[in-house]
mmCIF file of C-alpha atoms in Angstrom:
data_model
loop_
_atom_site.group_PDB
_atom_site.id
_atom_site.type_symbol
_atom_site.label_atom_id
_atom_site.label_comp_id
_atom_site.label_asym_id
_atom_site.label_seq_id
_atom_site.Cartn_x
_atom_site.Cartn_y
_atom_site.Cartn_z
ATOM 1 C CA UNK P 1 35.523 6.052 -2.243
ATOM 2 C CA UNK P 2 33.627 7.771 -4.545
ATOM 3 C CA UNK P 3 30.829 11.350 -3.303
ATOM 4 C CA UNK P 4 28.171 10.117 -4.709
ATOM 5 C CA UNK P 5 25.406 8.786 -2.472
ATOM 6 C CA UNK P 6 25.872 5.247 -1.538
ATOM 7 C CA UNK P 7 22.240 3.725 -1.505
ATOM 8 C CA UNK P 8 20.948 -0.103 -1.289
ATOM 9 C CA UNK P 9 18.094 -1.455 -1.999
ATOM 10 C CA UNK P 10 17.848 -4.337 0.252
ATOM 11 C CA UNK P 11 14.355 -6.755 -1.500
ATOM 12 C CA UNK P 12 13.887 -6.604 -5.367
ATOM 13 C CA UNK P 13 10.051 -7.596 -5.379
ATOM 14 C CA UNK P 14 7.121 -6.355 -6.573
ATOM 15 C CA UNK P 15 8.247 -2.841 -5.715
ATOM 16 C CA UNK P 16 12.147 -2.900 -4.038
ATOM 17 C CA UNK P 17 13.644 -3.192 -8.078
ATOM 18 C CA UNK P 18 10.910 -0.283 -9.079
ATOM 19 C CA UNK P 19 12.050 2.032 -6.656
ATOM 20 C CA UNK P 20 16.208 1.423 -7.685
ATOM 21 C CA UNK P 21 14.661 1.945 -11.417
ATOM 22 C CA UNK P 22 12.654 5.043 -10.543
ATOM 23 C CA UNK P 23 15.910 6.829 -8.229
ATOM 24 C CA UNK P 24 18.243 5.748 -11.634
ATOM 25 C CA UNK P 25 15.677 7.504 -13.856
ATOM 26 C CA UNK P 26 14.640 10.971 -11.889
ATOM 27 C CA UNK P 27 17.080 11.347 -9.573
ATOM 28 C CA UNK P 28 18.425 15.132 -10.046
ATOM 29 C CA UNK P 29 22.340 15.001 -11.382
ATOM 30 C CA UNK P 30 23.353 17.540 -9.317
ATOM 31 C CA UNK P 31 23.006 14.635 -6.511
ATOM 32 C CA UNK P 32 24.647 11.504 -7.750
ATOM 33 C CA UNK P 33 23.475 8.151 -6.454
ATOM 34 C CA UNK P 34 25.431 3.929 -6.670
ATOM 35 C CA UNK P 35 23.173 2.121 -6.689
ATOM 36 C CA UNK P 36 23.456 -1.551 -5.335
ATOM 37 C CA UNK P 37 20.551 -4.091 -4.859
ATOM 38 C CA UNK P 38 20.442 -7.066 -2.735
ATOM 39 C CA UNK P 39 17.940 -9.631 -3.011
ATOM 40 C CA UNK P 40 17.817 -13.414 -0.405
ATOM 41 C CA UNK P 41 17.482 -15.001 -3.828
ATOM 42 C CA UNK P 42 21.114 -15.124 -6.220
ATOM 43 C CA UNK P 43 18.951 -14.757 -9.515
ATOM 44 C CA UNK P 44 17.126 -11.802 -8.559
ATOM 45 C CA UNK P 45 20.040 -10.551 -7.707
ATOM 46 C CA UNK P 46 21.656 -10.953 -10.909
ATOM 47 C CA UNK P 47 19.112 -10.409 -13.169
ATOM 48 C CA UNK P 48 18.324 -6.369 -11.709
ATOM 49 C CA UNK P 49 21.952 -6.128 -11.449
ATOM 50 C CA UNK P 50 21.928 -6.554 -15.116
ATOM 51 C CA UNK P 51 20.249 -3.000 -15.810
ATOM 52 C CA UNK P 52 23.405 -1.038 -14.733
ATOM 53 C CA UNK P 53 23.712 -1.518 -10.924
ATOM 54 C CA UNK P 54 26.103 -2.728 -8.906
ATOM 55 C CA UNK P 55 24.732 -6.788 -7.380
ATOM 56 C CA UNK P 56 26.014 -7.131 -3.429
ATOM 57 C CA UNK P 57 26.965 -11.056 -3.277
ATOM 58 C CA UNK P 58 25.645 -11.193 0.351
ATOM 59 C CA UNK P 59 25.365 -8.193 2.831
ATOM 60 C CA UNK P 60 28.761 -8.683 4.381
ATOM 61 C CA UNK P 61 29.193 -6.597 0.874
ATOM 62 C CA UNK P 62 27.595 -3.744 2.811
ATOM 63 C CA UNK P 63 31.000 -3.200 4.569
ATOM 64 C CA UNK P 64 32.632 -2.503 1.548
ATOM 65 C CA UNK P 65 30.355 0.540 0.770
ATOM 66 C CA UNK P 66 30.993 2.284 4.821
ATOM 67 C CA UNK P 67 32.677 5.525 4.133
ATOM 68 C CA UNK P 68 32.779 7.975 7.419
ATOM 69 C CA UNK P 69 32.829 11.247 4.873
ATOM 70 C CA UNK P 70 29.918 9.809 2.817
ATOM 71 C CA UNK P 71 27.036 7.215 5.591
ATOM 72 C CA UNK P 72 25.489 4.931 3.025
ATOM 73 C CA UNK P 73 21.532 4.779 3.033
ATOM 74 C CA UNK P 74 19.837 1.110 3.059
ATOM 75 C CA UNK P 75 16.511 0.889 2.006
ATOM 76 C CA UNK P 76 14.493 -2.674 3.254
ATOM 77 C CA UNK P 77 11.619 -3.482 0.952
ATOM 78 C CA UNK P 78 10.640 -7.149 2.569
ATOM 79 C CA UNK P 79 7.413 -8.301 4.103
ATOM 80 C CA UNK P 80 6.375 -7.412 7.108
ATOM 81 C CA UNK P 81 7.446 -10.571 8.909
ATOM 82 C CA UNK P 82 10.876 -10.575 8.301
ATOM 83 C CA UNK P 83 11.235 -6.734 8.594
ATOM 84 C CA UNK P 84 12.833 -6.590 11.849
ATOM 85 C CA UNK P 85 15.273 -9.791 11.017
ATOM 86 C CA UNK P 86 16.128 -8.355 7.500
ATOM 87 C CA UNK P 87 17.198 -4.937 9.414
ATOM 88 C CA UNK P 88 19.053 -6.292 12.044
ATOM 89 C CA UNK P 89 21.149 -8.439 9.807
ATOM 90 C CA UNK P 90 21.700 -4.752 7.752
ATOM 91 C CA UNK P 91 22.621 -3.014 10.604
ATOM 92 C CA UNK P 92 25.511 -5.692 11.646
ATOM 93 C CA UNK P 93 27.306 -4.569 8.508
ATOM 94 C CA UNK P 94 26.576 -0.477 8.886
ATOM 95 C CA UNK P 95 29.124 1.835 10.381
ATOM 96 C CA UNK P 96 27.813 4.743 12.530
ATOM 97 C CA UNK P 97 26.294 7.638 10.863
ATOM 98 C CA UNK P 98 24.534 5.330 7.872
ATOM 99 C CA UNK P 99 20.744 5.239 7.952
ATOM 100 C CA UNK P 100 18.420 2.000 7.473
ATOM 101 C CA UNK P 101 14.913 2.853 5.664
ATOM 102 C CA UNK P 102 11.637 1.235 6.187
ATOM 103 C CA UNK P 103 9.839 1.347 3.090
ATOM 104 C CA UNK P 104 7.252 -1.734 3.507
ATOM 105 C CA UNK P 105 3.935 -1.750 5.185
ATOM 106 C CA UNK P 106 5.202 -2.162 9.297
ATOM 107 C CA UNK P 107 3.416 -1.048 12.188
ATOM 108 C CA UNK P 108 4.620 2.052 13.410
ATOM 109 C CA UNK P 109 5.255 0.697 17.147
ATOM 110 C CA UNK P 110 7.281 -1.736 15.533
ATOM 111 C CA UNK P 111 8.811 1.673 13.874
ATOM 112 C CA UNK P 112 10.249 3.144 17.293
ATOM 113 C CA UNK P 113 11.696 0.303 18.986
ATOM 114 C CA UNK P 114 13.812 -0.689 16.072
ATOM 115 C CA UNK P 115 14.870 2.977 16.121
ATOM 116 C CA UNK P 116 15.837 2.867 19.690
ATOM 117 C CA UNK P 117 17.222 -0.065 18.896
ATOM 118 C CA UNK P 118 19.775 1.369 16.024
ATOM 119 C CA UNK P 119 20.014 4.055 17.870
ATOM 120 C CA UNK P 120 22.478 2.564 19.892
ATOM 121 C CA UNK P 121 24.542 1.487 17.156
ATOM 122 C CA UNK P 122 24.903 4.989 16.322
ATOM 123 C CA UNK P 123 22.764 4.186 12.895
ATOM 124 C CA UNK P 124 19.692 6.506 11.577
ATOM 125 C CA UNK P 125 16.166 4.902 10.867
ATOM 126 C CA UNK P 126 13.734 6.273 8.819
ATOM 127 C CA UNK P 127 9.850 4.821 8.180
ATOM 128 C CA UNK P 128 8.341 5.577 4.648
ATOM 129 C CA UNK P 129 4.930 5.067 4.122
ATOM 130 C CA UNK P 130 4.867 3.953 0.295
ATOM 131 C CA UNK P 131 1.680 3.805 -2.004
ATOM 132 C CA UNK P 132 1.481 3.538 -5.511
ATOM 133 C CA UNK P 133 2.323 -0.312 -5.940
ATOM 134 C CA UNK P 134 3.775 -1.455 -9.400
ATOM 135 C CA UNK P 135 2.305 1.331 -11.461
ATOM 136 C CA UNK P 136 5.289 3.727 -9.263
ATOM 137 C CA UNK P 137 8.037 3.306 -11.878
ATOM 138 C CA UNK P 138 5.438 5.193 -14.412
ATOM 139 C CA UNK P 139 3.369 6.957 -11.853
ATOM 140 C CA UNK P 140 5.431 7.624 -8.919
ATOM 141 C CA UNK P 141 4.919 6.893 -5.329
ATOM 142 C CA UNK P 142 3.223 8.655 -2.460
ATOM 143 C CA UNK P 143 5.767 8.895 0.547
ATOM 144 C CA UNK P 144 4.677 9.387 4.310
ATOM 145 C CA UNK P 145 8.261 10.180 6.134
ATOM 146 C CA UNK P 146 9.307 9.505 9.587
ATOM 147 C CA UNK P 147 11.944 10.260 11.073
ATOM 148 C CA UNK P 148 15.195 12.816 12.264
ATOM 149 C CA UNK P 149 14.760 16.636 10.221
ATOM 150 C CA UNK P 150 18.193 16.506 9.246
ATOM 151 C CA UNK P 151 18.577 12.622 8.213
ATOM 152 C CA UNK P 152 15.296 13.123 6.284
ATOM 153 C CA UNK P 153 16.400 15.886 5.011
ATOM 154 C CA UNK P 154 19.573 14.521 3.849
ATOM 155 C CA UNK P 155 17.513 12.100 1.670
ATOM 156 C CA UNK P 156 15.334 14.600 -0.091
ATOM 157 C CA UNK P 157 16.817 14.155 -3.321
ATOM 158 C CA UNK P 158 15.982 10.401 -3.449
ATOM 159 C CA UNK P 159 12.392 11.015 -2.350
ATOM 160 C CA UNK P 160 12.069 14.144 -4.842
ATOM 161 C CA UNK P 161 13.203 11.612 -7.625
ATOM 162 C CA UNK P 162 10.414 8.508 -6.659
ATOM 163 C CA UNK P 163 7.574 10.925 -6.237
ATOM 164 C CA UNK P 164 4.566 11.723 -8.990
ATOM 165 C CA UNK P 165 5.317 15.656 -9.263
ATOM 166 C CA UNK P 166 4.125 18.608 -8.371
ATOM 167 C CA UNK P 167 2.686 17.990 -12.546
ATOM 168 C CA UNK P 168 0.480 14.660 -11.661
ATOM 169 C CA UNK P 169 -2.371 16.738 -10.165
ATOM 170 C CA UNK P 170 -3.885 20.067 -10.539
ATOM 171 C CA UNK P 171 -2.432 22.491 -7.913
ATOM 172 C CA UNK P 172 -5.346 22.975 -5.193
ATOM 173 C CA UNK P 173 -7.189 25.844 -5.704
ATOM 174 C CA UNK P 174 -6.364 28.869 -3.735
ATOM 175 C CA UNK P 175 -2.543 27.148 -3.125
ATOM 176 C CA UNK P 176 -0.061 29.441 -5.472
ATOM 177 C CA UNK P 177 3.439 30.296 -5.424
ATOM 178 C CA UNK P 178 6.200 27.599 -5.119
ATOM 179 C CA UNK P 179 5.072 24.280 -4.390
ATOM 180 C CA UNK P 180 4.810 22.790 -0.979
ATOM 181 C CA UNK P 181 6.655 19.535 -0.099
ATOM 182 C CA UNK P 182 3.821 17.519 -0.169
ATOM 183 C CA UNK P 183 2.424 19.074 -3.597
ATOM 184 C CA UNK P 184 5.435 17.012 -5.611
ATOM 185 C CA UNK P 185 4.238 13.703 -4.006
ATOM 186 C CA UNK P 186 6.427 13.374 -0.466
ATOM 187 C CA UNK P 187 5.692 14.526 2.969
ATOM 188 C CA UNK P 188 7.583 14.574 6.064
ATOM 189 C CA UNK P 189 5.396 13.645 8.951
ATOM 190 C CA UNK P 190 7.242 13.542 12.010
ATOM 191 C CA UNK P 191 8.993 11.540 13.974
ATOM 192 C CA UNK P 192 10.051 8.492 13.179
ATOM 193 C CA UNK P 193 6.655 6.224 13.436
ATOM 194 C CA UNK P 194 4.968 9.193 12.169
ATOM 195 C CA UNK P 195 5.174 7.772 8.354
ATOM 196 C CA UNK P 196 4.016 4.608 8.370
ATOM 197 C CA UNK P 197 0.854 5.632 11.172
ATOM 198 C CA UNK P 198 -0.480 7.958 8.436
ATOM 199 C CA UNK P 199 0.573 5.438 5.592
ATOM 200 C CA UNK P 200 -1.471 2.798 8.045
ATOM 201 C CA UNK P 201 -4.473 5.134 8.007
ATOM 202 C CA UNK P 202 -4.196 5.997 4.289
ATOM 203 C CA UNK P 203 -4.514 1.776 3.952
ATOM 204 C CA UNK P 204 -7.922 1.764 6.304
ATOM 205 C CA UNK P 205 -9.530 3.936 3.540
ATOM 206 C CA UNK P 206 -8.323 2.375 1.346
ATOM 207 C CA UNK P 207 -10.507 -0.746 2.771
ATOM 208 C CA UNK P 208 -13.320 1.902 3.448
ATOM 209 C CA UNK P 209 -13.363 2.599 0.161
ATOM 210 C CA UNK P 210 -12.690 0.080 -2.077
ATOM 211 C CA UNK P 211 -15.971 -2.073 -0.083
ATOM 212 C CA UNK P 212 -17.845 0.866 -1.236
ATOM 213 C CA UNK P 213 -16.888 -0.057 -4.477
ATOM 214 C CA UNK P 214 -17.352 -3.230 -4.173
ATOM 215 C CA UNK P 215 -21.121 -3.318 -2.118
ATOM 216 C CA UNK P 216 -22.083 -0.828 -4.709
ATOM 217 C CA UNK P 217 -20.973 -2.433 -7.609
ATOM 218 C CA UNK P 218 -22.646 -5.817 -6.161
ATOM 219 C CA UNK P 219 -25.924 -4.326 -5.798
ATOM 220 C CA UNK P 220 -26.080 -3.150 -9.800
ATOM 221 C CA UNK P 221 -25.166 -6.990 -10.691
ATOM 222 C CA UNK P 222 -27.852 -8.336 -8.204
ATOM 223 C CA UNK P 223 -30.280 -6.246 -10.098
ATOM 224 C CA UNK P 224 -29.484 -7.822 -13.514
ATOM 225 C CA UNK P 225 -30.504 -11.319 -12.069
ATOM 226 C CA UNK P 226 -33.769 -9.499 -10.851
ATOM 227 C CA UNK P 227 -35.245 -8.247 -7.355
ATOM 228 C CA UNK P 228 -38.578 -8.980 -6.281
ATOM 229 C CA UNK P 229 -40.483 -7.000 -3.789
ATOM 230 C CA UNK P 230 -42.576 -8.428 -2.228
ATOM 231 C CA UNK P 231 -43.519 -6.043 0.419
ATOM 232 C CA UNK P 232 -43.590 -3.244 -2.752
ATOM 233 C CA UNK P 233 -46.618 -0.254 -2.535
ATOM 234 C CA UNK P 234 -47.618 -0.477 -6.220
ATOM 235 C CA UNK P 235 -47.865 -2.664 -9.292
ATOM 236 C CA UNK P 236 -44.261 -2.686 -9.487
ATOM 237 C CA UNK P 237 -43.378 -5.736 -7.888
ATOM 238 C CA UNK P 238 -39.393 -6.376 -9.951
ATOM 239 C CA UNK P 239 -37.009 -4.588 -10.646
ATOM 240 C CA UNK P 240 -34.301 -5.721 -13.407
ATOM 241 C CA UNK P 241 -32.254 -3.718 -16.023
ATOM 242 C CA UNK P 242 -29.604 -5.746 -17.826
ATOM 243 C CA UNK P 243 -27.109 -3.197 -16.581
ATOM 244 C CA UNK P 244 -23.421 -3.368 -18.301
ATOM 245 C CA UNK P 245 -20.704 -2.990 -14.947
ATOM 246 C CA UNK P 246 -18.046 -2.253 -17.296
ATOM 247 C CA UNK P 247 -20.106 0.368 -18.796
ATOM 248 C CA UNK P 248 -21.292 1.885 -15.661
ATOM 249 C CA UNK P 249 -17.757 1.963 -13.908
ATOM 250 C CA UNK P 250 -16.564 4.023 -17.658
ATOM 251 C CA UNK P 251 -18.711 6.061 -17.131
ATOM 252 C CA UNK P 252 -18.165 6.832 -13.361
ATOM 253 C CA UNK P 253 -14.747 7.682 -14.107
ATOM 254 C CA UNK P 254 -16.179 10.788 -16.013
ATOM 255 C CA UNK P 255 -16.602 13.691 -14.323
ATOM 256 C CA UNK P 256 -18.197 11.972 -11.337
ATOM 257 C CA UNK P 257 -17.970 12.281 -8.116
ATOM 258 C CA UNK P 258 -16.546 8.671 -7.428
ATOM 259 C CA UNK P 259 -14.479 8.936 -10.048
ATOM 260 C CA UNK P 260 -10.575 7.886 -8.488
ATOM 261 C CA UNK P 261 -7.538 5.887 -9.729
ATOM 262 C CA UNK P 262 -9.641 2.794 -7.925
ATOM 263 C CA UNK P 263 -12.944 3.234 -9.616
ATOM 264 C CA UNK P 264 -10.064 2.823 -12.872
ATOM 265 C CA UNK P 265 -8.210 0.305 -11.877
ATOM 266 C CA UNK P 266 -11.882 -1.672 -11.103
ATOM 267 C CA UNK P 267 -12.911 -0.717 -15.514
ATOM 268 C CA UNK P 268 -9.738 -2.285 -16.197
ATOM 269 C CA UNK P 269 -10.094 -5.563 -14.603
ATOM 270 C CA UNK P 270 -13.669 -5.338 -16.135
ATOM 271 C CA UNK P 271 -11.944 -4.516 -20.010
ATOM 272 C CA UNK P 272 -9.916 -7.703 -18.944
ATOM 273 C CA UNK P 273 -12.752 -10.089 -17.409
ATOM 274 C CA UNK P 274 -16.128 -8.961 -18.147
ATOM 275 C CA UNK P 275 -17.702 -11.068 -15.788
ATOM 276 C CA UNK P 276 -14.425 -11.261 -13.324
ATOM 277 C CA UNK P 277 -14.948 -15.341 -13.511
ATOM 278 C CA UNK P 278 -10.866 -14.898 -12.946
ATOM 279 C CA UNK P 279 -10.796 -13.944 -8.833
ATOM 280 C CA UNK P 280 -12.312 -15.717 -6.725
ATOM 281 C CA UNK P 281 -14.082 -13.384 -4.324
ATOM 282 C CA UNK P 282 -11.218 -14.129 -1.623
ATOM 283 C CA UNK P 283 -9.503 -10.736 -0.079
ATOM 284 C CA UNK P 284 -6.514 -10.899 1.758
ATOM 285 C CA UNK P 285 -5.750 -7.963 4.328
ATOM 286 C CA UNK P 286 -1.475 -7.240 4.753
ATOM 287 C CA UNK P 287 -2.027 -5.770 8.689
ATOM 288 C CA UNK P 288 -2.827 -2.165 8.024
ATOM 289 C CA UNK P 289 -6.373 -2.057 8.087
ATOM 290 C CA UNK P 290 -6.415 -4.709 11.440
ATOM 291 C CA UNK P 291 -3.944 -2.326 12.904
ATOM 292 C CA UNK P 292 -5.856 0.825 11.884
ATOM 293 C CA UNK P 293 -8.599 -0.645 13.488
ATOM 294 C CA UNK P 294 -7.014 -1.162 16.638
ATOM 295 C CA UNK P 295 -4.837 2.097 16.897
ATOM 296 C CA UNK P 296 -8.713 3.624 17.017
ATOM 297 C CA UNK P 297 -10.378 1.548 18.977
ATOM 298 C CA UNK P 298 -7.135 2.292 21.820
ATOM 299 C CA UNK P 299 -7.945 6.031 20.605
ATOM 300 C CA UNK P 300 -11.835 6.039 21.244
ATOM 301 C CA UNK P 301 -12.156 6.820 17.766
ATOM 302 C CA UNK P 302 -15.430 5.785 15.965
ATOM 303 C CA UNK P 303 -14.339 4.208 12.530
ATOM 304 C CA UNK P 304 -17.579 2.113 11.599
ATOM 305 C CA UNK P 305 -16.270 2.194 7.881
ATOM 306 C CA UNK P 306 -13.229 1.189 8.270
ATOM 307 C CA UNK P 307 -14.416 -1.714 10.501
ATOM 308 C CA UNK P 308 -16.865 -2.904 8.713
ATOM 309 C CA UNK P 309 -14.611 -3.240 5.412
ATOM 310 C CA UNK P 310 -12.199 -5.298 7.776
ATOM 311 C CA UNK P 311 -15.235 -7.897 8.503
ATOM 312 C CA UNK P 312 -16.114 -7.746 5.074
ATOM 313 C CA UNK P 313 -12.765 -8.780 4.159
ATOM 314 C CA UNK P 314 -12.669 -11.995 6.579
ATOM 315 C CA UNK P 315 -16.196 -12.651 5.182
ATOM 316 C CA UNK P 316 -15.323 -13.419 2.037
ATOM 317 C CA UNK P 317 -12.792 -15.837 2.971
ATOM 318 C CA UNK P 318 -15.763 -18.331 4.025
ATOM 319 C CA UNK P 319 -14.933 -17.176 8.392
ATOM 320 C CA UNK P 320 -18.925 -16.244 9.012
ATOM 321 C CA UNK P 321 -20.138 -19.499 7.185
ATOM 322 C CA UNK P 322 -20.441 -21.008 10.881
ATOM 323 C CA UNK P 323 -22.088 -17.749 12.264
ATOM 324 C CA UNK P 324 -24.194 -17.743 8.601
ATOM 325 C CA UNK P 325 -25.232 -21.883 10.211
ATOM 326 C CA UNK P 326 -26.053 -19.995 13.790
ATOM 327 C CA UNK P 327 -28.344 -17.178 12.656
ATOM 328 C CA UNK P 328 -30.068 -19.179 10.826
ATOM 329 C CA UNK P 329 -30.597 -21.172 13.315
ATOM 330 C CA UNK P 330 -32.102 -18.202 15.084
ATOM 331 C CA UNK P 331 -33.843 -17.014 12.883
ATOM 332 C CA UNK P 332 -36.069 -20.525 11.991
ATOM 333 C CA UNK P 333 -36.231 -21.266 15.886
ATOM 334 C CA UNK P 334 -37.922 -17.752 16.982
ATOM 335 C CA UNK P 335 -39.348 -17.246 13.893
ATOM 336 C CA UNK P 336 -40.069 -20.170 11.897
ATOM 337 C CA UNK P 337 -38.380 -18.035 9.420
ATOM 338 C CA UNK P 338 -37.173 -20.515 6.586
ATOM 339 C CA UNK P 339 -33.360 -20.260 5.127
ATOM 340 C CA UNK P 340 -33.196 -18.192 2.105
ATOM 341 C CA UNK P 341 -32.782 -21.404 -1.007
ATOM 342 C CA UNK P 342 -28.935 -20.865 -1.947
ATOM 343 C CA UNK P 343 -27.420 -19.465 -4.899
ATOM 344 C CA UNK P 344 -26.803 -21.765 -8.080
#
C-alpha cells in the first residue's frame, strides 16, 4: 500500500468534486495524497475520475484502501437528510483507525451522536463546517473544524490545501509574526460538534445579512415607483427617484462599510438580470437558520435579527398569505380600514 494519504470523497455534487480538485491543485508535495472519488451516480463518478482520480465502483471498494499503518480518510459531502445513513454505509467498509469527515451542513448534535457510534467501531469522526460554495475551487474554503486534536492535526495538510491562505485578506492590524491557523482560513474550533456549531451560527448571521441587503434594496426599488406621504409635514408629499440599483450596489462595493462578498454577488446578479425577472422570490432554507434560532431559544440568548430573517424566508414562500388575510380582516373590523390595493 502506498505511503500517500488515502483520501476518498463520497458525494460529487456542487462542492464535493471541487474539494477534490482543490486538494489536487494545492496540496503540499511533502504530503502526497491519493485521491479517490465516489458518487451514487456511476456516471458522475466516471466523469470526475477522468480528471485523474481513482473512481470507486461502490463503497465496498473502500476495503481495498484499508491499511493499518496508513489509515484512510473519507470525506462525506452529501445532503443533510442522507448524511447519517451514508456515514453508516461507509463505516461498514472501514478498519479501526480510519477517519470519517462530515463536511456538509449537519446539525452539531447529530455529530456528537455519530462520533459516539463510530467510536465503538474504532473509527474517528471530524466535523467540518465548510463555507465557500461553488466559488471554493478558486477562492478556497473557510473551514470550521471539530474533532480530536491529534486526528485534526493529521488532516491539517488537507485543510491547508483547501483554505484560501493568508494572502486572501489583509492581516488584521496589530497582528504580526507567524500567522495563526485561522489566518490561513481554517480553524480547529474544539471537540466534535464545535465545527458545525460555529458554521450553524455563521449561516444564521448570513441569513440576517442577506435580509438586510434585501430589505434595503427593496426600499430603493419602491422609491422608483414613488412613495406617497399623506401625513408628511410641509409641501413635500411624494418621494420618487429614478434609481439604478445595479449602480448603487456597485458603488457600495467600493469603500463602503457595507461592502462584502454577498454584495459582490448581488451586483453580479443585477448585471446579469437588471430586473431580477428570472427569480421567483421564494427563498429556501437548508436548516442552519432554524437550528441557530432554536439554539438561541434553548440558551435564552436574544437573536432578533436572525429570527426575523428566518421568518422572512418563510413569508417569501407565500406561507403568510392567510395570516395577512386575518390581519386585514381585523383592521377592517376594529377600525374600518380598507385593504391595501393589490400591486399589479
